[in-house]
Amino acid sequence: MAKLSVIVLALLFVVVSRVSSEEPYFVYPEIYNDPERDAFLFDKFPDGFKWCAATSSYQIEGGWNADGKGVNIWDTFSHEPGNVQNDDNGDVACDSYNKWKEDVKLLEDMKVMNYRFSISWARILPDGTRGSENEAGVDYYNNLINDLVAAGIEPYVTLYHWDLPQALVDSYDGWMGEEIVDDFGDYARFCYEKFGDRVKYWITLNEPYIIAQLGYEYGSHAPGVSGNGDKTYIVSHNLIKSHAKAWHIYNDEFRSTQNGLIGITLNSDWFEPENRDEQADLDASERMMQFMLGWYAHPIFLGDYPEVMKNRIANLSAHQGLNESRLPEFTAEEIEYIKDTSDFFGLNHYTSLLVNDNVDHEPDPPSWDKDHGVNRFPGENWPRAESEWLYSVPWGIRRLLVWIKEEYGDPSVYVTENGFSTADIDDLNDQGRIDYYRSYINEVLKATIVDNVNVQAYTAWSLMDNFEWAEGYTERFGIHYVDFNDDERPRSQKESAKEYARIVANNGFEKGVSAASTQRFGLAVFICCVLFHLRRFVN
Ligand code: GBH
């Protein structure tokens, strides 16, 4: 009998010591297993850290022609056959125009603090300008905002998430026309007037890079215009000025009474030098960061475009025989007007790529890609999401956050999007997405408490499956499942929503909650039970 007790104790000791050993834990043990870089950090975010989930108007609302809403460029683009996978469109989408109360319920169940959604410009100003005000549209957002506030959820409101009123394209070519700057300012003012008593966080533009580059160079997004390193720079110039205008209007006319914050959301990948011993690869990384993120962040946080962009585009333009650079210039006055117009650094981040110098490209025809002259490619074995472009590279977000801190003078950073896509199959057990969120959020935690990056918020994209732009409904980014074949568009929690809610509840990661240690604990309990029964049997 004494023998058995000794065995029980010995086994317990082995198991307990394994559970509490300092052995590092990895989310992707097969690929990312460098103890220095990839070891999971069991710790918490600072008190007051904001947990958020996001959507955007065109991707979820539907009601595309309901109650006086005007047509926008995504209505036009998606109704034109051949532009979107399966010719899908956002006519109904998640039907959030009717089902917003269900969306608020999903947020409440996860106990997140914030909801990031966007306003459909053409729903409240059908022709894009003051004077065309649509009361039903304003009511919709008032109802949503009131329900959020009543549920204790703070709204983060994006003014522009890509659904430009079609009327503004018809009258001056949308973002190509300088007139947009004043019209965007008027629209922003209208939103502050109507909603600013309850909305304390505003995001002017979502991802100007995507608006310009996919809308006016690659042509894969509305309005579907192709370019050669020309329109994309003009559109960006107008986007940056429009952003600054909306910030100044808030700052001058509303800040003192409404006391909110207003900033911009920029998207960037992390570009890892293929070989850190090669200066050319380090330069390629820096150049790529400047061409993607610096294009917008440099004028807004530091003043004017990055030098490397000004130089390269001017040189390549001269080489083409043009008298002036394809990159427009800001006047000294504009540089001042634009500088320091974001109260926080909104960051959307999904993926990373390796980079090296593209030495042998043919400069004609010109393009933004030739202007930067960088090769981008994924690493071997990097786990991929359903989206072709989306590789899970958790350590990339940490390096990006540190780069932002150093480049832009330690701004407060709100991660306004981060997420993972799965195929269009009905599966609530989304382990791939859970791994992505746990590992990425863990790297954000390291950036926050180890590297002292001033990260104040994290946002999961997306609250629910929705219209994924040119990919239609073929890629699902939701932590809630939406059945698009059912007229009721029912939403259900995926496992990732439960995991996200646990992270929110813990404000990070508690030791002992990793899957591996839970398994080990289970095993220990099981062995003890077996031995206990054996003991009684022997007696
Ligand atoms: C965000 O964009 C958006 O803000 C959000 O609306 C969107 O749903 C989410 O990400 C997921 O995509 O096919 O190679 O040309 C992130 C930018 C836009 C990056 C689409 C990938 C297609 C790349 N994404 N883009 S490609």
XYZ file of C-alpha atoms and ligand atoms in Angstrom:
565
model
C 0.000 0.000 0.000
C 2.773 2.375 0.963
C 4.322 1.536 -2.381
C 1.246 2.740 -4.260
C 1.134 6.013 -2.353
C 4.711 6.621 -3.283
C 3.907 5.990 -6.937
C 0.940 8.377 -6.744
C 3.083 11.081 -5.198
C 5.927 10.542 -7.641
C 3.607 10.761 -10.655
C 1.899 13.839 -9.301
C 5.272 15.468 -8.804
C 6.335 14.741 -12.379
C 3.094 16.078 -13.813
C 2.973 19.178 -11.645
C 6.576 20.017 -12.384
C 5.909 19.712 -16.124
C 2.907 22.024 -15.898
C 4.840 24.639 -14.018
C 8.110 24.251 -15.942
C 9.493 27.218 -17.823
C 9.359 25.310 -21.075
C 8.230 27.836 -23.711
C 4.857 27.431 -25.306
C 4.368 28.143 -29.041
C 1.110 28.646 -30.926
C 2.733 27.368 -34.165
C 5.360 24.932 -32.792
C 6.185 23.546 -36.253
C 6.991 26.898 -37.871
C 7.454 29.662 -35.352
C 9.449 28.074 -32.545
C 12.327 30.457 -31.876
C 12.270 30.775 -28.049
C 13.497 34.384 -28.253
C 11.000 35.512 -30.851
C 8.024 33.198 -30.603
C 7.647 32.065 -26.980
C 4.155 32.857 -25.752
C 3.947 35.536 -23.079
C 1.484 34.859 -20.274
C 0.636 38.318 -19.039
C -1.986 41.054 -19.099
C -2.490 44.300 -20.985
C -2.377 47.550 -19.016
C -5.591 48.508 -17.236
C -7.981 50.425 -19.465
C -6.911 48.630 -22.646
C -9.809 48.742 -25.137
C -11.147 45.587 -26.800
C -13.144 46.132 -29.936
C -14.753 44.397 -32.928
C -15.314 45.962 -36.354
C -17.468 46.019 -39.476
C -18.149 48.486 -42.292
C -21.349 49.822 -43.790
C -21.272 48.402 -47.313
C -20.021 45.034 -46.088
C -22.885 44.420 -43.636
C -25.836 46.780 -44.009
C -27.700 45.772 -47.161
C -30.736 48.005 -47.646
C -28.886 49.321 -50.676
C -31.885 51.283 -51.937
C -33.981 51.419 -48.763
C -35.744 54.556 -47.493
C -34.081 57.089 -49.757
C -30.457 55.944 -49.647
C -28.388 57.169 -52.606
C -26.377 54.870 -54.843
C -22.688 54.494 -54.006
C -19.721 53.287 -56.050
C -19.859 49.767 -54.585
C -23.540 49.454 -55.593
C -22.544 50.413 -59.119
C -19.392 48.289 -59.221
C -20.943 45.122 -57.781
C -23.999 45.357 -60.043
C -21.736 45.294 -63.072
C -21.112 41.610 -63.962
C -17.550 40.361 -63.736
C -16.285 42.700 -61.022
C -16.965 40.561 -57.951
C -16.597 36.795 -57.404
C -19.849 35.025 -58.352
C -21.222 38.479 -59.159
C -22.045 38.803 -55.460
C -23.097 42.204 -54.105
C -23.996 43.983 -50.876
C -27.687 44.476 -51.681
C -28.650 42.524 -48.559
C -25.303 41.445 -47.055
C -25.864 40.755 -43.309
C -29.041 42.861 -43.434
C -27.736 44.931 -40.547
C -29.909 47.787 -41.801
C -32.729 45.791 -40.205
C -30.840 43.602 -37.759
C -28.537 46.006 -35.934
C -30.021 44.973 -32.600
C -28.689 41.479 -33.175
C -25.245 42.926 -33.867
C -25.319 44.848 -30.594
C -26.299 41.626 -28.828
C -23.249 39.801 -30.257
C -21.010 42.583 -28.943
C -22.669 42.496 -25.524
C -22.247 38.733 -25.276
C -18.494 39.064 -25.843
C -18.281 41.995 -23.414
C -16.117 44.087 -25.732
C -15.832 47.779 -24.867
C -16.055 49.223 -28.376
C -17.723 48.699 -31.711
C -16.072 50.058 -34.835
C -18.564 50.547 -37.682
C -18.777 52.985 -40.578
C -21.370 55.409 -41.857
C -22.660 55.035 -45.381
C -22.248 58.531 -46.816
C -24.978 58.025 -49.441
C -27.415 56.735 -46.832
C -27.442 60.042 -44.986
C -26.532 62.390 -47.882
C -27.871 60.573 -50.972
C -26.157 62.830 -53.534
C -23.116 63.301 -51.318
C -23.797 66.932 -50.402
C -25.643 68.880 -47.713
C -29.162 69.635 -48.835
C -29.857 66.051 -49.867
C -30.192 64.971 -46.219
C -32.008 61.678 -45.703
C -33.694 61.524 -42.327
C -34.314 57.772 -42.421
C -30.579 57.212 -42.832
C -29.762 59.503 -39.919
C -32.350 57.664 -37.821
C -30.686 54.349 -38.577
C -27.360 55.494 -37.125
C -29.059 57.239 -34.212
C -30.787 53.988 -33.302
C -27.582 51.995 -33.557
C -25.576 54.519 -31.547
C -28.261 54.795 -28.869
C -28.432 51.031 -28.465
C -24.653 50.809 -28.207
C -24.474 53.542 -25.602
C -27.287 51.901 -23.630
C -25.309 48.638 -23.700
C -22.204 50.429 -22.428
C -20.350 49.968 -25.729
C -18.437 52.980 -27.055
C -18.775 53.617 -30.795
C -15.648 54.054 -32.946
C -17.085 55.570 -36.100
C -15.385 55.503 -39.491
C -16.611 58.251 -41.797
C -15.395 56.649 -44.993
C -14.955 52.928 -45.554
C -14.973 52.990 -49.355
C -18.654 53.564 -50.269
C -18.470 56.922 -52.059
C -21.753 58.449 -53.263
C -21.976 57.717 -57.000
C -23.196 61.265 -57.639
C -19.750 62.625 -56.745
C -18.119 60.387 -59.346
C -20.654 61.531 -61.920
C -20.004 65.203 -61.201
C -16.220 65.408 -60.733
C -14.718 61.909 -60.874
C -14.870 61.299 -57.115
C -11.483 61.192 -55.399
C -9.835 62.354 -58.643
C -11.474 65.780 -58.272
C -10.206 68.437 -55.894
C -13.857 69.312 -55.095
C -13.987 66.189 -52.936
C -12.008 67.920 -50.186
C -14.811 70.367 -49.381
C -17.560 67.822 -49.868
C -15.855 65.389 -47.494
C -15.456 68.200 -44.978
C -19.159 69.061 -45.203
C -20.132 65.414 -44.808
C -17.848 65.078 -41.777
C -19.354 68.222 -40.216
C -22.839 66.824 -40.770
C -21.829 63.636 -38.914
C -20.308 65.561 -35.978
C -23.498 67.639 -35.730
C -25.828 64.660 -35.816
C -23.850 62.080 -33.801
C -20.975 63.837 -32.069
C -22.874 64.254 -28.790
C -22.513 60.459 -28.315
C -19.608 59.513 -30.600
C -16.226 60.309 -29.025
C -13.950 58.449 -31.426
C -13.881 59.292 -35.125
C -11.859 57.712 -37.899
C -11.811 59.847 -41.040
C -10.690 57.378 -43.700
C -10.197 53.636 -43.703
C -7.033 52.610 -45.573
C -6.382 55.363 -48.109
C -3.736 53.055 -49.611
C -6.419 50.556 -50.670
C -8.742 53.291 -51.917
C -6.059 54.712 -54.204
C -4.144 51.622 -55.223
C -6.982 49.109 -55.692
C -9.539 51.694 -56.847
C -7.392 53.775 -59.195
C -4.336 51.686 -60.200
C -5.090 47.944 -60.063
C -8.777 48.606 -60.716
C -9.893 45.634 -58.625
C -12.031 47.768 -56.292
C -14.688 50.393 -57.065
C -14.656 52.561 -59.077
C -12.537 50.029 -61.002
C -10.161 52.497 -62.655
C -6.763 51.317 -63.927
C -3.698 53.516 -63.835
C 0.050 53.696 -64.417
C 1.488 55.263 -61.326
C -0.506 58.419 -62.008
C -4.119 58.497 -60.757
C -3.202 56.643 -57.592
C -0.982 59.583 -56.529
C -3.609 62.207 -57.399
C -6.300 60.328 -55.486
C -3.978 59.929 -52.487
C -3.205 63.622 -52.528
C -6.918 64.401 -52.330
C -7.494 61.747 -49.673
C -4.800 63.224 -47.448
C -6.181 66.748 -47.850
C -9.715 65.531 -47.179
C -8.602 63.796 -44.030
C -6.849 66.953 -42.812
C -9.933 69.044 -43.586
C -12.201 66.743 -41.559
C -9.721 66.825 -38.654
C -9.529 70.657 -38.692
C -13.300 71.030 -38.787
C -13.591 68.802 -35.728
C -10.711 70.541 -34.020
C -12.006 74.075 -34.687
C -15.748 73.649 -34.402
C -16.512 70.626 -32.231
C -13.649 69.523 -30.031
C -14.261 72.039 -27.250
C -17.879 70.981 -26.810
C -17.772 67.317 -27.822
C -14.370 66.371 -26.366
C -13.695 63.479 -28.694
C -10.677 62.184 -30.574
C -10.276 61.958 -34.311
C -7.685 60.164 -36.397
C -7.044 58.135 -39.503
C -6.712 54.390 -40.046
C -3.803 53.258 -42.236
C -3.096 49.720 -43.349
C 0.320 48.209 -43.587
C 1.966 44.865 -43.922
C 5.309 44.276 -42.246
C 8.109 43.902 -44.787
C 10.835 41.704 -43.380
C 14.249 41.887 -45.106
C 14.869 38.504 -46.732
C 18.400 38.554 -45.347
C 19.228 40.909 -42.504
C 22.934 40.692 -43.375
C 22.302 42.270 -46.795
C 22.149 46.065 -46.812
C 20.104 45.964 -50.054
C 17.434 43.887 -48.306
C 17.355 46.201 -45.295
C 16.959 49.147 -47.710
C 14.206 47.320 -49.606
C 12.322 46.802 -46.342
C 12.615 50.444 -45.345
C 11.618 51.633 -48.842
C 8.599 49.341 -48.949
C 7.457 50.558 -45.526
C 7.717 54.146 -46.754
C 5.846 53.447 -49.991
C 2.964 51.693 -48.274
C 2.621 53.274 -44.833
C 4.842 56.370 -45.082
C 2.917 57.541 -48.165
C 0.143 58.616 -45.741
C 1.710 58.514 -42.304
C 4.657 60.754 -43.199
C 2.533 63.751 -44.317
C 0.120 63.314 -41.397
C 2.534 62.568 -38.535
C 5.802 64.155 -39.713
C 5.011 66.488 -42.634
C 5.185 65.933 -46.424
C 5.788 62.718 -48.379
C 8.795 60.520 -47.511
C 12.038 61.615 -49.227
C 12.503 58.213 -50.801
C 9.122 58.508 -52.559
C 9.749 62.053 -53.735
C 13.179 61.115 -55.112
C 12.354 57.861 -56.817
C 9.106 59.015 -58.414
C 10.710 62.255 -59.615
C 13.621 60.309 -61.141
C 11.468 57.732 -62.851
C 9.120 60.473 -64.106
C 12.071 62.353 -65.607
C 13.298 59.121 -67.165
C 9.860 58.822 -68.836
C 10.315 62.281 -70.310
C 7.738 64.013 -68.081
C 8.421 67.638 -67.029
C 7.157 67.048 -63.548
C 6.915 64.216 -61.086
C 3.888 61.958 -61.131
C 3.813 62.485 -57.352
C 2.036 65.821 -56.728
C 3.678 68.324 -54.401
C 2.197 69.868 -51.286
C 2.737 73.600 -50.813
C 4.533 74.686 -47.637
C 1.180 75.845 -46.315
C -0.443 72.502 -47.066
C 2.386 70.645 -45.366
C 1.694 72.619 -42.197
C -2.080 72.215 -42.507
C -1.777 68.419 -42.848
C 0.890 67.791 -40.235
C -0.296 66.603 -36.792
C -3.866 65.919 -37.824
C -4.390 62.540 -36.207
C -5.074 62.216 -32.490
C -4.082 58.537 -32.629
C -2.462 56.158 -35.092
C -5.183 53.808 -36.396
C -3.555 50.663 -37.746
C -5.058 47.848 -39.789
C -2.683 44.930 -40.079
C -3.099 41.411 -41.394
C 0.104 39.974 -42.814
C 3.829 40.186 -43.540
C 6.042 39.456 -46.537
C 9.750 39.018 -47.151
C 11.396 41.611 -49.373
C 14.493 42.171 -51.440
C 15.646 44.701 -54.008
C 14.061 44.458 -57.456
C 17.087 45.236 -59.616
C 16.039 44.275 -63.091
C 12.640 45.789 -63.721
C 11.725 47.438 -66.993
C 10.536 50.952 -66.032
C 7.834 51.151 -68.737
C 4.925 51.333 -68.317
C 5.306 53.138 -64.993
C 3.471 51.998 -61.893
C 3.547 52.366 -58.152
C 5.110 48.884 -57.993
C 7.962 49.961 -60.261
C 8.345 53.184 -58.335
C 9.104 51.276 -55.135
C 11.217 48.623 -56.888
C 10.847 45.960 -54.226
C 10.122 42.220 -54.595
C 7.654 40.884 -52.059
C 7.075 37.201 -51.351
C 5.977 34.921 -48.495
C 8.342 32.789 -46.441
C 8.438 29.036 -46.871
C 5.770 27.169 -44.889
C 4.080 30.283 -43.584
C 0.509 29.252 -42.706
C -2.011 30.816 -45.091
C -5.614 31.887 -44.617
C -8.285 31.423 -47.273
C -7.330 34.801 -48.781
C -4.390 34.377 -51.128
C -2.569 37.359 -49.676
C -3.002 36.509 -46.001
C -0.205 34.599 -44.253
C -0.139 34.206 -40.506
C 3.133 35.791 -39.345
C 2.494 36.816 -35.740
C 5.927 38.307 -35.013
C 5.415 40.722 -37.933
C 2.850 42.813 -36.051
C 5.307 43.310 -33.189
C 8.064 44.516 -35.524
C 5.607 46.796 -37.293
C 4.426 48.333 -34.015
C 8.012 48.971 -32.926
C 8.773 50.531 -36.343
C 5.755 52.857 -35.973
C 6.811 53.881 -32.478
C 10.310 54.765 -33.662
C 9.347 56.369 -36.964
C 6.445 58.532 -35.795
C 7.504 59.622 -32.311
C 5.672 57.145 -30.106
C 2.056 57.938 -31.011
C -0.834 56.208 -29.264
C -1.746 53.326 -31.525
C -5.202 51.828 -31.957
C -5.144 48.543 -33.790
C -8.372 49.119 -35.709
C -8.370 45.806 -37.652
C -6.679 42.422 -37.494
C -8.152 39.113 -38.591
C -8.121 35.873 -40.561
C -10.228 34.434 -43.371
C -11.629 30.950 -43.821
C -13.393 29.322 -46.773
C -17.111 29.545 -47.365
C -17.989 26.463 -45.359
C -20.353 26.086 -42.447
C -17.890 25.371 -39.631
C -18.055 27.009 -36.233
C -14.911 25.261 -35.029
C -12.376 27.665 -36.542
C -9.081 26.610 -34.971
C -7.031 28.378 -37.668
C -8.598 31.697 -36.694
C -8.137 30.983 -32.970
C -4.412 30.338 -33.537
C -4.162 33.547 -35.545
C -5.859 35.701 -32.886
C -4.026 34.182 -29.938
C -0.632 34.550 -31.552
C -1.201 38.036 -32.993
C -2.737 39.420 -29.819
C 0.155 37.903 -27.888
C 2.633 39.765 -30.089
C 0.660 42.979 -29.563
C 1.003 42.280 -25.829
C 4.791 41.936 -26.174
C 4.961 45.171 -28.160
C 2.915 46.881 -25.450
C 4.552 45.702 -22.241
C 8.032 44.637 -23.386
C 8.771 47.199 -26.132
C 6.656 49.971 -24.589
C 4.717 50.751 -27.740
C 1.754 52.858 -26.682
C -0.977 50.510 -27.922
C -4.359 51.424 -26.445
C -6.849 49.341 -28.380
C -7.157 46.111 -30.314
C -9.904 45.362 -32.821
C -10.968 42.053 -34.314
C -11.967 42.117 -37.967
C -14.677 41.157 -38.197
C -17.599 40.946 -35.809
C -19.264 38.683 -38.389
C -18.860 37.219 -41.865
C -19.664 39.824 -44.500
C -19.237 40.996 -48.086
C -15.491 40.692 -48.693
C -15.249 43.255 -51.536
C -14.015 41.756 -54.813
C -14.085 38.306 -53.195
C -17.811 38.578 -52.485
C -18.951 35.936 -49.984
C -16.203 33.436 -50.860
C -14.011 34.447 -47.905
C -15.240 34.667 -44.338
C -13.525 36.949 -41.810
C -16.144 36.787 -39.061
C -15.804 35.574 -35.501
C -19.552 35.035 -35.912
C -20.974 32.936 -38.702
C -23.676 34.422 -40.939
C -25.872 32.167 -43.056
C -26.231 34.091 -46.323
C -28.634 31.491 -47.747
C -31.205 32.187 -45.054
C -33.404 35.276 -45.498
C -33.124 35.935 -41.775
C -29.303 36.045 -42.017
C -28.929 34.289 -38.648
C -25.647 34.903 -36.811
C -23.932 32.272 -34.662
C -20.869 32.334 -32.449
C -17.786 30.615 -33.794
C -15.262 29.146 -31.350
C -13.041 32.158 -32.132
C -15.674 34.521 -30.699
C -15.619 32.527 -27.455
C -11.824 32.591 -27.384
C -11.808 36.329 -28.069
C -14.298 36.858 -25.223
C -11.978 34.923 -22.890
C -9.022 37.103 -23.872
C -11.163 40.201 -23.294
C -12.319 38.917 -19.900
C -8.696 38.208 -18.848
C -7.389 41.414 -20.448
C -4.705 39.170 -21.911
C -3.465 35.690 -21.194
C -3.340 33.939 -17.868
C -0.760 31.348 -17.202
C -2.104 27.838 -17.332
C -4.826 28.535 -19.856
C -2.801 27.389 -22.857
C -4.220 24.362 -24.616
C -1.119 22.306 -23.830
C -1.145 23.017 -20.128
C -4.888 22.398 -19.949
C -4.249 18.994 -21.501
C -1.466 18.248 -19.063
C -3.661 19.250 -16.156
C -6.434 16.991 -17.442
C -3.978 14.128 -17.733
C -2.772 14.653 -14.149
C -6.319 14.561 -12.809
C -7.071 11.448 -14.811
C -4.000 9.587 -13.526
C -4.823 10.529 -9.940
C -8.355 9.197 -10.299
C -7.154 5.914 -11.754
C -4.590 5.465 -9.012
C -7.092 6.375 -6.323
C -9.459 3.677 -7.565
C -6.631 1.161 -7.863
C -5.757 1.849 -4.249
C -9.280 1.065 -3.032
C -9.232 -2.092 -5.088
C -5.954 -3.235 -3.507
C -7.329 -2.473 -0.041
C -9.282 45.475 -44.783
O -8.492 45.701 -45.885
C -10.550 46.240 -44.946
O -10.561 47.419 -44.190
C -11.770 45.432 -44.695
O -12.878 46.104 -45.193
C -11.606 44.062 -45.296
O -12.775 43.309 -45.189
C -10.475 43.377 -44.596
O -9.312 44.128 -44.658
C -10.131 42.016 -45.133
O -9.614 42.107 -46.431
O -6.253 40.435 -53.992
O -3.873 40.694 -53.723
O -5.169 42.484 -54.682
C -7.258 45.060 -45.876
C -6.683 45.239 -47.202
C -7.861 44.658 -49.175
C -5.819 43.572 -48.453
C -8.009 43.614 -50.261
C -5.992 42.585 -49.534
C -6.741 42.244 -51.766
C -5.319 42.022 -52.185
N -7.058 44.160 -48.077
N -6.696 43.158 -50.637
S -5.158 41.359 -53.763
